[in-house]
mmCIF file of C-alpha atoms and ligand atoms in Angstrom:
data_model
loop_
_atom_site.group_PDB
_atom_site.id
_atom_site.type_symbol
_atom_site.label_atom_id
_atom_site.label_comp_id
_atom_site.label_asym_id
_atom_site.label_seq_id
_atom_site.Cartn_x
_atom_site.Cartn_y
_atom_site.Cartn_z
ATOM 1 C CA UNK A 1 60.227 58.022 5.376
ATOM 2 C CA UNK A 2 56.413 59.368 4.293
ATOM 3 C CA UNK A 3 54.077 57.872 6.530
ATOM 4 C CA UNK A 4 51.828 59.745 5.125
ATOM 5 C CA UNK A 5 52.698 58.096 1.465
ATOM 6 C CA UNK A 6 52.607 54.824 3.198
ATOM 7 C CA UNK A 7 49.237 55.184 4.615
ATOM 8 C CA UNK A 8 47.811 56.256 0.842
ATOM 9 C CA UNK A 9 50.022 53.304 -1.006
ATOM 10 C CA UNK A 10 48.549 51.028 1.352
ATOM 11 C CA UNK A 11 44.710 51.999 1.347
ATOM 12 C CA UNK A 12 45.194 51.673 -2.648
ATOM 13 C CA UNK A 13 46.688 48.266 -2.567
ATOM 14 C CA UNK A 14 43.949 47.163 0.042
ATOM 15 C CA UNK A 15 41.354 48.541 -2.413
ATOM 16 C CA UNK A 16 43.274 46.853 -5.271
ATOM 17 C CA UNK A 17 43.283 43.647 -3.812
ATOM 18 C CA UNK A 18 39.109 43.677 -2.749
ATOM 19 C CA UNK A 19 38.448 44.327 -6.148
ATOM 20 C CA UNK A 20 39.868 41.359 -7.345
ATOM 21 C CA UNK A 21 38.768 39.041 -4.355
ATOM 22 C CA UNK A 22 36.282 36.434 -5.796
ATOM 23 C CA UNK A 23 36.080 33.246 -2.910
ATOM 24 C CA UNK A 24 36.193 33.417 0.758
ATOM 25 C CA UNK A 25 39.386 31.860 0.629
ATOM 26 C CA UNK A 26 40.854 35.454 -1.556
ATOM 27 C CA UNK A 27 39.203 36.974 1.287
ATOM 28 C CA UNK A 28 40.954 35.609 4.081
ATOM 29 C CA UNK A 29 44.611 35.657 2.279
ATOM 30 C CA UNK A 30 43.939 39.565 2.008
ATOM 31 C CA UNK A 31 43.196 39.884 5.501
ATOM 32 C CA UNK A 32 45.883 37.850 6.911
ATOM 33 C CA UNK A 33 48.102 40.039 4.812
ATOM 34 C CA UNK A 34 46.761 42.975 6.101
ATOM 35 C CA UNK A 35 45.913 42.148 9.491
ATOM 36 C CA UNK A 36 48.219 39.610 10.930
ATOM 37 C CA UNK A 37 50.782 40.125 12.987
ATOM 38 C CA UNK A 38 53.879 41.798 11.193
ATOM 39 C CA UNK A 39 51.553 42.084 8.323
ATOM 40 C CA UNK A 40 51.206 45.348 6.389
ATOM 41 C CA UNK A 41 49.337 47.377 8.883
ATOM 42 C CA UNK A 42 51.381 46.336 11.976
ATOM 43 C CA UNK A 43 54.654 47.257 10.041
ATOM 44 C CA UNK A 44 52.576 51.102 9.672
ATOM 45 C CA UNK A 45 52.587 51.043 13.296
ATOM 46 C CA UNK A 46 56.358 50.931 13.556
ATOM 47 C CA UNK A 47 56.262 54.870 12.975
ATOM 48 C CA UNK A 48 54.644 55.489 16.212
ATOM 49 C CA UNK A 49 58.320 54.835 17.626
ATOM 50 C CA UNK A 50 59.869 57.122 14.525
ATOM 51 C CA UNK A 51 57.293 60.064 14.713
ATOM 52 C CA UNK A 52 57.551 62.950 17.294
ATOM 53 C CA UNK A 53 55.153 63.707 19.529
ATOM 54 C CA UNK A 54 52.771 66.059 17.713
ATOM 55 C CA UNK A 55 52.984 63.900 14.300
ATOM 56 C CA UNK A 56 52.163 60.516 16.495
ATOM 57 C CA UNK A 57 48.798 62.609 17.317
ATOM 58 C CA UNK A 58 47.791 62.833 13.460
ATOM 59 C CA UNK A 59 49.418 59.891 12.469
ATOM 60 C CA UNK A 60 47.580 58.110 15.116
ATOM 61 C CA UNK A 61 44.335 59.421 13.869
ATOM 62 C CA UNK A 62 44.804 58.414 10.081
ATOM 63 C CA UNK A 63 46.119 55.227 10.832
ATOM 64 C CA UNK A 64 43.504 54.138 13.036
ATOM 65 C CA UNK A 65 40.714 55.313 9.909
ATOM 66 C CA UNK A 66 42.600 53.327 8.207
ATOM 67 C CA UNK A 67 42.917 50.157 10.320
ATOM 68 C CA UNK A 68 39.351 50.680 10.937
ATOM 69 C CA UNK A 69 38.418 50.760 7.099
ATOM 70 C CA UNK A 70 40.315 47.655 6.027
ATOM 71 C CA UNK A 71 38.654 46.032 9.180
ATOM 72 C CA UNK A 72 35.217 46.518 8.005
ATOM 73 C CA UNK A 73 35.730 46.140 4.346
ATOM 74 C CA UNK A 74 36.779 42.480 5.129
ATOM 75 C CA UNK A 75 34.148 42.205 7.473
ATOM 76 C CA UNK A 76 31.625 43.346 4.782
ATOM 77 C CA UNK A 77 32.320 41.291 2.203
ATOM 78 C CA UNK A 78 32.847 38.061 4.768
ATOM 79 C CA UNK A 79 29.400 39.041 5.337
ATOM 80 C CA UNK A 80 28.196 38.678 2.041
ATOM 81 C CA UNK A 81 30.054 35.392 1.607
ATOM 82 C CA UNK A 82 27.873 33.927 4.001
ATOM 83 C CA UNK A 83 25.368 35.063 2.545
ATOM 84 C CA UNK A 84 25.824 33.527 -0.293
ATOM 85 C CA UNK A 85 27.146 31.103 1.037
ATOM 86 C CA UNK A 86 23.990 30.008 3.310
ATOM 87 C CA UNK A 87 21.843 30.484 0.239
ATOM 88 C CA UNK A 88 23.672 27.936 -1.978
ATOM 89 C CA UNK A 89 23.528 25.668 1.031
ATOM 90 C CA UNK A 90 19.656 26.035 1.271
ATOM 91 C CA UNK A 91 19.070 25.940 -2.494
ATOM 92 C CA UNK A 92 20.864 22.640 -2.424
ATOM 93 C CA UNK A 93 18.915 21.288 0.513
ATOM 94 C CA UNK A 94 16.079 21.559 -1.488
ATOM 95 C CA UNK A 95 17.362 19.965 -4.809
ATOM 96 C CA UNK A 96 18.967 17.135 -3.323
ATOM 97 C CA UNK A 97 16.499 16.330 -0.616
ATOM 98 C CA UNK A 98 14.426 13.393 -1.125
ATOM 99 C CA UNK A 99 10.760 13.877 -2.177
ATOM 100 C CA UNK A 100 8.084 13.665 0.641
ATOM 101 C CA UNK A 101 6.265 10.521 -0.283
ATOM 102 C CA UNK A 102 2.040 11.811 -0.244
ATOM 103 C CA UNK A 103 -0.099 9.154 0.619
ATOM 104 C CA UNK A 104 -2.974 9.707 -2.115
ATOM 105 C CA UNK A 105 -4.786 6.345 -1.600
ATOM 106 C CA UNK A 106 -5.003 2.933 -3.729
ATOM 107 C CA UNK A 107 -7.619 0.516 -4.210
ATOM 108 C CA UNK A 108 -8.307 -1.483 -1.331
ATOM 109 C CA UNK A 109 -7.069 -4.626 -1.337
ATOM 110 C CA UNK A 110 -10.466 -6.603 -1.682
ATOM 111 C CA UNK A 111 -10.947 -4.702 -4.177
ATOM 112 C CA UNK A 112 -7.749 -5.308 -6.238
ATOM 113 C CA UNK A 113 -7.726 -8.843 -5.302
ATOM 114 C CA UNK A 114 -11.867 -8.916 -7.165
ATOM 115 C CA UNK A 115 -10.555 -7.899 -10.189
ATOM 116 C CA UNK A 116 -7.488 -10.075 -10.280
ATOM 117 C CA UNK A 117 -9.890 -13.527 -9.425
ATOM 118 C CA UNK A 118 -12.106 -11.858 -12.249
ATOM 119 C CA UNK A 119 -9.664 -12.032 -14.406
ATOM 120 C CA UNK A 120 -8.165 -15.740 -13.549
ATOM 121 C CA UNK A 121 -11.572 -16.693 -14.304
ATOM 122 C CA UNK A 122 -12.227 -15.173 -17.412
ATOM 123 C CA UNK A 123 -9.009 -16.835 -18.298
ATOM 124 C CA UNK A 124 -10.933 -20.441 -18.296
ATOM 125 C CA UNK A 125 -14.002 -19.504 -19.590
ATOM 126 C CA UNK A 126 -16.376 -17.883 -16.084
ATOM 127 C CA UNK A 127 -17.776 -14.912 -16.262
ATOM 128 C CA UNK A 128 -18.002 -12.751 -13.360
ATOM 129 C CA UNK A 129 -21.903 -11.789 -12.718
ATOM 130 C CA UNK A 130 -22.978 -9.303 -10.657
ATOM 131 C CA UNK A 131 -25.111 -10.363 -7.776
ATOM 132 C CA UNK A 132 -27.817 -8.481 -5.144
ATOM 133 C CA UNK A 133 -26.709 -8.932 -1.138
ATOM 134 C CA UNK A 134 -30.405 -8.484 -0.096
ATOM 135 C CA UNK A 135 -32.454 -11.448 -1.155
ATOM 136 C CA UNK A 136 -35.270 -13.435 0.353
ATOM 137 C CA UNK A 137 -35.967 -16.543 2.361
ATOM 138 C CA UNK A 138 -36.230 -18.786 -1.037
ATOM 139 C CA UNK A 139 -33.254 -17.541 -2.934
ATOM 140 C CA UNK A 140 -30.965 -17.774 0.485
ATOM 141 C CA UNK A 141 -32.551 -20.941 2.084
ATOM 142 C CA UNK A 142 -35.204 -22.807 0.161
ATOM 143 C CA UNK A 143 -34.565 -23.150 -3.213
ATOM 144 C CA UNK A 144 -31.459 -24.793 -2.383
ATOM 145 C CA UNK A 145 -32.721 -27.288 -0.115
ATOM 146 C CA UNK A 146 -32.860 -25.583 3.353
ATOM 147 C CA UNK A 147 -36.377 -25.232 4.521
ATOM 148 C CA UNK A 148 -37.800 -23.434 7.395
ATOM 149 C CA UNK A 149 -37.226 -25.267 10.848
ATOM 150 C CA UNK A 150 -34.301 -27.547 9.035
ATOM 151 C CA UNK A 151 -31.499 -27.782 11.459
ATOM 152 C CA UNK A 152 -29.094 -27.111 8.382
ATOM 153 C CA UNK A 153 -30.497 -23.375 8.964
ATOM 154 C CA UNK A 154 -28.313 -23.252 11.954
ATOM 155 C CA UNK A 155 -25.280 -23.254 9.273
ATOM 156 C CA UNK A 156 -25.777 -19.745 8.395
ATOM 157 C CA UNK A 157 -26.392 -17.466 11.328
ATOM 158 C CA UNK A 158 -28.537 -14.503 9.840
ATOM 159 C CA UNK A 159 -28.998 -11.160 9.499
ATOM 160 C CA UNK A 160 -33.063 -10.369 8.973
ATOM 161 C CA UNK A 161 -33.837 -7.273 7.808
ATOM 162 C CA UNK A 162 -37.612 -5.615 9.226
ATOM 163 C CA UNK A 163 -39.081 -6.227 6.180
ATOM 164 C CA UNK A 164 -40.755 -9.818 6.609
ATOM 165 C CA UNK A 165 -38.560 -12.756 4.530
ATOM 166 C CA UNK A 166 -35.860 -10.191 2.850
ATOM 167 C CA UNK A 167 -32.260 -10.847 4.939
ATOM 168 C CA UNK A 168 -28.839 -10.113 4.104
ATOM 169 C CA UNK A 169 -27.293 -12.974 1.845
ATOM 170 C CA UNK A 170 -25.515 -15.182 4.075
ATOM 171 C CA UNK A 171 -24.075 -16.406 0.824
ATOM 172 C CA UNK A 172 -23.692 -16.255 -2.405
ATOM 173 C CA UNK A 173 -24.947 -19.468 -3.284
ATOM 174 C CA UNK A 174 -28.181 -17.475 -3.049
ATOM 175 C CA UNK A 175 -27.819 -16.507 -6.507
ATOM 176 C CA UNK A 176 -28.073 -19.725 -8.131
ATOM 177 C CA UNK A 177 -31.462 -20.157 -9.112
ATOM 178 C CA UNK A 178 -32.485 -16.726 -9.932
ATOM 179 C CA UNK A 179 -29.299 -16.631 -11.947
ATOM 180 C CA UNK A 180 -30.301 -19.899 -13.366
ATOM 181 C CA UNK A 181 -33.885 -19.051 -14.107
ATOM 182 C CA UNK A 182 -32.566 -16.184 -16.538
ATOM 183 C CA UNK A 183 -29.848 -18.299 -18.145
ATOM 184 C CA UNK A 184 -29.846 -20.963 -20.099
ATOM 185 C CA UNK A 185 -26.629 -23.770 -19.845
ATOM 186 C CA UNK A 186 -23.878 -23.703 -20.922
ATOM 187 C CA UNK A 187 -23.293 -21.675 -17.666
ATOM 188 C CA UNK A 188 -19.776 -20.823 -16.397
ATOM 189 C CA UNK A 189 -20.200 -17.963 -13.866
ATOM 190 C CA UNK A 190 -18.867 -16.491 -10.671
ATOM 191 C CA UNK A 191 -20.740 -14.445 -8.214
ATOM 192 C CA UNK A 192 -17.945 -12.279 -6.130
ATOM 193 C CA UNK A 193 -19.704 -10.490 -3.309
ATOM 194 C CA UNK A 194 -20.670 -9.264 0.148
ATOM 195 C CA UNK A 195 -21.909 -11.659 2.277
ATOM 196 C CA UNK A 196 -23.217 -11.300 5.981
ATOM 197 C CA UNK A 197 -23.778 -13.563 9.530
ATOM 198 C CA UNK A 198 -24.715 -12.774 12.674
ATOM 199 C CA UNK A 199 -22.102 -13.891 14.570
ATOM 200 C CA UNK A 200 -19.555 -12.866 17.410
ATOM 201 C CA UNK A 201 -16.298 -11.776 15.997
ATOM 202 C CA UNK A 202 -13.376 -13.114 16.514
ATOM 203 C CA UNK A 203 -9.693 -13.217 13.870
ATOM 204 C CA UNK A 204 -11.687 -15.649 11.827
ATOM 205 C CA UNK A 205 -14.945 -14.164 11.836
ATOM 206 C CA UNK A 206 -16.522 -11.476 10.560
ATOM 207 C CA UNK A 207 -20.259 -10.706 10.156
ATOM 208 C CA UNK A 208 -19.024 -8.828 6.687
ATOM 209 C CA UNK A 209 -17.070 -10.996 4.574
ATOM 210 C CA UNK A 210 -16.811 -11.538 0.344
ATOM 211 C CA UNK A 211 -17.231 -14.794 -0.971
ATOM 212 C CA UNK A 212 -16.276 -15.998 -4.408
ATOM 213 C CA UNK A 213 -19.478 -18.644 -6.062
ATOM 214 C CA UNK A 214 -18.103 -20.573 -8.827
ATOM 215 C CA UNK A 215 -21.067 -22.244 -10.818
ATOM 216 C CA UNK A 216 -20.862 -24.240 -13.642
ATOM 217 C CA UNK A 217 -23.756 -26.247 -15.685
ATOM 218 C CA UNK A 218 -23.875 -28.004 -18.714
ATOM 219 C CA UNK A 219 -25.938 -30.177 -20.437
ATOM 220 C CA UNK A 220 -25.854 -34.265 -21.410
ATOM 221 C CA UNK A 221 -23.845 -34.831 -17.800
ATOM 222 C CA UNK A 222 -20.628 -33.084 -19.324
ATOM 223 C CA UNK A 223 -19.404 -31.561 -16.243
ATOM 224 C CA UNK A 224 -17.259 -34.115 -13.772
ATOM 225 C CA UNK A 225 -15.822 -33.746 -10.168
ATOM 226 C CA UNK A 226 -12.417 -33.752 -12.168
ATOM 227 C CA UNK A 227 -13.130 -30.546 -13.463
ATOM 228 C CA UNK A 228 -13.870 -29.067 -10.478
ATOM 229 C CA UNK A 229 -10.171 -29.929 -9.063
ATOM 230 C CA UNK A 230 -8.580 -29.283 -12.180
ATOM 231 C CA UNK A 231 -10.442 -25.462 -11.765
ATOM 232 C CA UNK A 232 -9.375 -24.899 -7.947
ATOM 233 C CA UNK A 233 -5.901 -25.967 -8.996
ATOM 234 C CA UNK A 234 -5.932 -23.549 -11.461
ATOM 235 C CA UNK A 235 -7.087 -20.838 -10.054
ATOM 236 C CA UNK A 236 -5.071 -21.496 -6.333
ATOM 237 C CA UNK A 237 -2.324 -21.874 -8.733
ATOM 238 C CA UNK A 238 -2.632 -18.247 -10.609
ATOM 239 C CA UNK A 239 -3.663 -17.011 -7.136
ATOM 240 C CA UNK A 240 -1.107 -17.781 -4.987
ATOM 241 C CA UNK A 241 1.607 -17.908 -7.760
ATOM 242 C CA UNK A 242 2.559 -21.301 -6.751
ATOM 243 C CA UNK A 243 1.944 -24.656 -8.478
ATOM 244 C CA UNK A 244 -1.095 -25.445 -6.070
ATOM 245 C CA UNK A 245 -2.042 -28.848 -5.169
ATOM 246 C CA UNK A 246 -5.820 -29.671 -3.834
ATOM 247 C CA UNK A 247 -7.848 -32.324 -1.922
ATOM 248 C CA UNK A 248 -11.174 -32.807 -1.999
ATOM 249 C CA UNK A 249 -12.697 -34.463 1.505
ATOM 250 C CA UNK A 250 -16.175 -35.318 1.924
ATOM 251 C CA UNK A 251 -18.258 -33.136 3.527
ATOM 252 C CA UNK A 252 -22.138 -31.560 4.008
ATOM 253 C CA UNK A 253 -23.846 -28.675 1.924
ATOM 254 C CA UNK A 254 -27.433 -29.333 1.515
ATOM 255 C CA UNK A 255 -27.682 -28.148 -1.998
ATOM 256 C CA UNK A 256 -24.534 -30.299 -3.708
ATOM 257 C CA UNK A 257 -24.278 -33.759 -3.228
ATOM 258 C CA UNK A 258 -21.314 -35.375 -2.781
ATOM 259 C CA UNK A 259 -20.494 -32.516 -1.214
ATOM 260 C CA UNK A 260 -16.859 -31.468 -0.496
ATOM 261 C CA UNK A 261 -14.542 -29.466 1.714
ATOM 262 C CA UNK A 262 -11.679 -28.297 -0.705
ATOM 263 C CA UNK A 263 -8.123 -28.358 0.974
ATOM 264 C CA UNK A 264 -4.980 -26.526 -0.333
ATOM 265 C CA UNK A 265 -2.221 -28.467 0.206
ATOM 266 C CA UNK A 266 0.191 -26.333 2.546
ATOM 267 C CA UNK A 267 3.639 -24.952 1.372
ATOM 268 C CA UNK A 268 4.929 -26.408 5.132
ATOM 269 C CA UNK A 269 6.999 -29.721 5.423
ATOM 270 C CA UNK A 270 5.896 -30.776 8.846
ATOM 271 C CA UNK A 271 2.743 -28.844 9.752
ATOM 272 C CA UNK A 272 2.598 -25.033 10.601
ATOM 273 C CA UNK A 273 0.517 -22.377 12.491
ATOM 274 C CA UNK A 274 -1.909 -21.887 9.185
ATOM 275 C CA UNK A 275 -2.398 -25.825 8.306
ATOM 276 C CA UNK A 276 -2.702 -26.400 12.313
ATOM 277 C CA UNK A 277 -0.085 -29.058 11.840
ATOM 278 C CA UNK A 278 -2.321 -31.066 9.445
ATOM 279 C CA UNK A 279 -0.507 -30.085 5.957
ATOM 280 C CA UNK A 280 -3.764 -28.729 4.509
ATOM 281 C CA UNK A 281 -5.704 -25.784 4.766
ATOM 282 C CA UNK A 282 -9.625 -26.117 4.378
ATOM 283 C CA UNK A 283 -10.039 -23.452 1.869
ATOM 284 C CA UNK A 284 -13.871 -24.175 0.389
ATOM 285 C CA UNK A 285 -16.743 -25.812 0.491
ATOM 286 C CA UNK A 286 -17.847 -27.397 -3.155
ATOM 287 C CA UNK A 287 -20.057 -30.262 -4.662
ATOM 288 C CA UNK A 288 -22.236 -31.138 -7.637
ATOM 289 C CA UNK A 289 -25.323 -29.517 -7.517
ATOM 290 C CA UNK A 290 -28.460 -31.001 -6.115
ATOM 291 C CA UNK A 291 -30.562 -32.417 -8.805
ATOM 292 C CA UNK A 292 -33.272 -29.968 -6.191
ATOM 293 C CA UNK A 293 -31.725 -27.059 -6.968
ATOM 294 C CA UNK A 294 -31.568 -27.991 -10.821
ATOM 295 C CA UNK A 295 -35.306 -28.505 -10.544
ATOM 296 C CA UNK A 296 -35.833 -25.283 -9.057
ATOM 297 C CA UNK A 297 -33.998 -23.661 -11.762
ATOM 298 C CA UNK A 298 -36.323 -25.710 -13.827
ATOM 299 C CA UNK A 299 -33.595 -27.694 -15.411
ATOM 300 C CA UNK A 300 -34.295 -31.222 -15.255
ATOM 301 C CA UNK A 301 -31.576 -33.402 -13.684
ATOM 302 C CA UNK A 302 -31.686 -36.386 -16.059
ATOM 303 C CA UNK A 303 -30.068 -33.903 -18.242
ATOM 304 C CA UNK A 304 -28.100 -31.102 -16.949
ATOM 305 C CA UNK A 305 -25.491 -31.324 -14.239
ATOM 306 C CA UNK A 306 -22.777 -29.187 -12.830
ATOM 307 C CA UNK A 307 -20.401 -28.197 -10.065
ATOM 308 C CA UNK A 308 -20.588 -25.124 -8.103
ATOM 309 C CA UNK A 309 -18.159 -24.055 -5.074
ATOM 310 C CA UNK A 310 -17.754 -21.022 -2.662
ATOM 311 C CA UNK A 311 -14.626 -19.833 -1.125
ATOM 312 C CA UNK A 312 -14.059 -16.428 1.472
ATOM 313 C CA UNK A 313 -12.233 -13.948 0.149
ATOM 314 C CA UNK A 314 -10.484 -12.928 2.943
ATOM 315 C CA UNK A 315 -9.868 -16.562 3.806
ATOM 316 C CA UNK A 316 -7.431 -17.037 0.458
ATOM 317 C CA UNK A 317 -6.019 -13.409 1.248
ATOM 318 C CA UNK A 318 -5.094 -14.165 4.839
ATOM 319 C CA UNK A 319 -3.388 -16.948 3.788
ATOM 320 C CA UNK A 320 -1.317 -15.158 0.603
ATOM 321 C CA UNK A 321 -0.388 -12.525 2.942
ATOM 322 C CA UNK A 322 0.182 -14.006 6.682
ATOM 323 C CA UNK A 323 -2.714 -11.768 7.494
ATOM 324 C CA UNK A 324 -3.585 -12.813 11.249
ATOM 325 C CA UNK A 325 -6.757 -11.225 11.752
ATOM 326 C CA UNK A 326 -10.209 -11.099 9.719
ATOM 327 C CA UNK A 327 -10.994 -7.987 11.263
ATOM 328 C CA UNK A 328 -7.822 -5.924 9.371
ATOM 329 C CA UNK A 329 -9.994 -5.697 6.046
ATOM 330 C CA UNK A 330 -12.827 -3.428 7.411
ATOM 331 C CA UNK A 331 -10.765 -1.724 9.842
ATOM 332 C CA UNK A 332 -9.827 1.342 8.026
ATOM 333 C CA UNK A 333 -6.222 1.142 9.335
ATOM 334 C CA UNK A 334 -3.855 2.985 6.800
ATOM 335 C CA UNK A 335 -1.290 0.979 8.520
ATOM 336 C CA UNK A 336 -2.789 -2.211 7.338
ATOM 337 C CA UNK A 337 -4.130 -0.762 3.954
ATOM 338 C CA UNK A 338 -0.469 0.225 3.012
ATOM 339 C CA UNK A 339 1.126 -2.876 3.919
ATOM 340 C CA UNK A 340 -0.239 -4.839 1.578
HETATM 341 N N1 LIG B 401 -22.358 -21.486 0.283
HETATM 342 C C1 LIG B 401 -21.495 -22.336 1.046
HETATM 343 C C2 LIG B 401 -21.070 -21.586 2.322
HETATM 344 O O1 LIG B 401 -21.269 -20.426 2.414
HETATM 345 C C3 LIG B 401 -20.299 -22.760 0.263
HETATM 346 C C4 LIG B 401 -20.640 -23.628 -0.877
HETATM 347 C C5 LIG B 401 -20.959 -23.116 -2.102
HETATM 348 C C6 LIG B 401 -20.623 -24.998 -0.726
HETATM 349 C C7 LIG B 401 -21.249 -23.929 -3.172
HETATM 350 C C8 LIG B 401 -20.921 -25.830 -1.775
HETATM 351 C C9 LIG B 401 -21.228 -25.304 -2.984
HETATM 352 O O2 LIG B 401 -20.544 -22.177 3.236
#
């Protein structure tokens, strides 16, 4: 009976055992075996009721360093478990969480949707041209057959600008004869543009809006009405990636004649919101050109003819996307802008 051995053989195993301790789970076995109940350092205590008096006082002393050191030993190292511990959990964190998706922009979506019409185009034959948005009285009004004081003026509400005759296109129709004058036919050509008209806004209109001005001339009569379907089915076809079916109903443009409304049959059984129940949506306005406007171009009628149509931009892309409201494109909402 050498407590004194006992208290040495003990602090050596303790030391023994941290040394080899490698998990948390090491950790705790060693300190339930040393610190439990009836484990090894409560069995130590069991000489307090062997020792006399004056050897309790010393014993007392060494085993309570003792108790003490084994105590913050495992306390230490728990410590540093955690540590560790913590840090693995934060290093993972970051590995496993997902990116943070950055917003860095796009192309607008009149802009994508340009160079995808472009494209259809060039496909059968038009080239895309690039056209001004400030243009005088002739280009926009007379050359094609819409003089001064003509009610048909009233069509196109306009923006004048201070300098006397020189407005804002209200479309792009007015680049027909000046493109025209510089070109001889064969002519297949779009104009894709800004156009602008003074008008209240409301989900339909804007006073900013793109149009799309399809123009095609040829000489000896060549070009027929059936043509002009047959390239609106096309390109509603490639556009809305749907076999697209079209309807041509008369209608009034003073510089084509027969003039035409173009309807795109709706994907709807029984009528909808977008075809207001009637199965088609009026999507442009089309015709063969006015032998006027020819003449203006100084082509003469008896021997060149042609087709030319205009369609809204944002008319065909409101109805791709169930876009409700005109007014989305120029808003600048990212909400809108990332939607789409
Ligand atoms: N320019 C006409 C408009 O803005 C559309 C159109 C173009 C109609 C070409 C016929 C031919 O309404």
């Amino acid at each position: 009976m050498n407590w004194e051995e006992d208290i040495k053989k003990t602090k050596i195993e303790f030391e023994e055992k941290l040394k080899k301790i490698k998990t948390k789970e090491e950790l705790d076995n060693v300190a339930l075996e040393f610190l439990k109940r009836k484990g090894k350092i409560a069995q130590l205590k069991n000489y307090f009721n062997l020792l006399k008096d004056e050897e309790k006082k010393i014993f007392g002393i060494k085993f309570n360093e003792l108790k003490n050191y084994i105590e913050k030993e495992i306390e230490r190292l728990n410590e540093s478990f955690k540590e560790t511990l913590d840090s693995k959990k934060f290093y993972n964190l970051i590995l496993s969480w997902p990116g943070k998706k950055q917003y860095i922009g796009s192309v607008h979506i009149l802009n994508r949707a340009k160079k995808e019409i472009i494209k259809i185009f060039n496909e059968i034959g038009f080239s895309a041209i690039d056209s001004p948005e400030i243009v005088n009285e002739y280009e926009n009004f007379d050359s094609l057959r819409i003089p001064k004081y003509h009610p048909a003026r009233d069509l196109w509400s306009t923006l004048w600008t201070t300098k006397k005759n020189i407005l804002l296109r209200t479309h792009t129709s007015a680049f027909q004869v000046p493109y025209l004058l510089k070109n001889l036919p064969p002519i297949r050509a779009i104009f894709i543009g800004k156009v602008y008209r003074y008008e209240a806004t409301d989900r339909r209109h804007e006073i900013q809006f793109n149009q799309i001005e399809g123009l095609y001339i040829d000489k000896e009569n060549k070009v027929t009405i059936s043509q002009l379907k047959w390239v609106f089915e096309y390109f509603f076809s490639r556009f809305f990636e749907r076999k697209a079916n079209v309807r041509l109903r008369p209608s009034y443009f003073p510089f084509v004649e027969p003039g035409f409304e173009v309807d795109l049959k709706c994907i709807c059984k029984r009528g909808c919101n977008i075809c207001s129940n009637t199965g088609f949506i009026e999507i442009a306005g089309a015709g063969r050109v006015h032998p006027y406007v020819l003449k203006q171009a100084k082509l003469d009628p008896r021997f060149y003819n042609g087709f030319a149509f205009g369609c809204g931009l944002e008319r065909i892309l409101m109805i791709k996307y169930n876009i409700p409201d005109i007014r989305y494109f120029l808003s600048g909402d990212l909400r809108f802008i990332k939607s789409i």
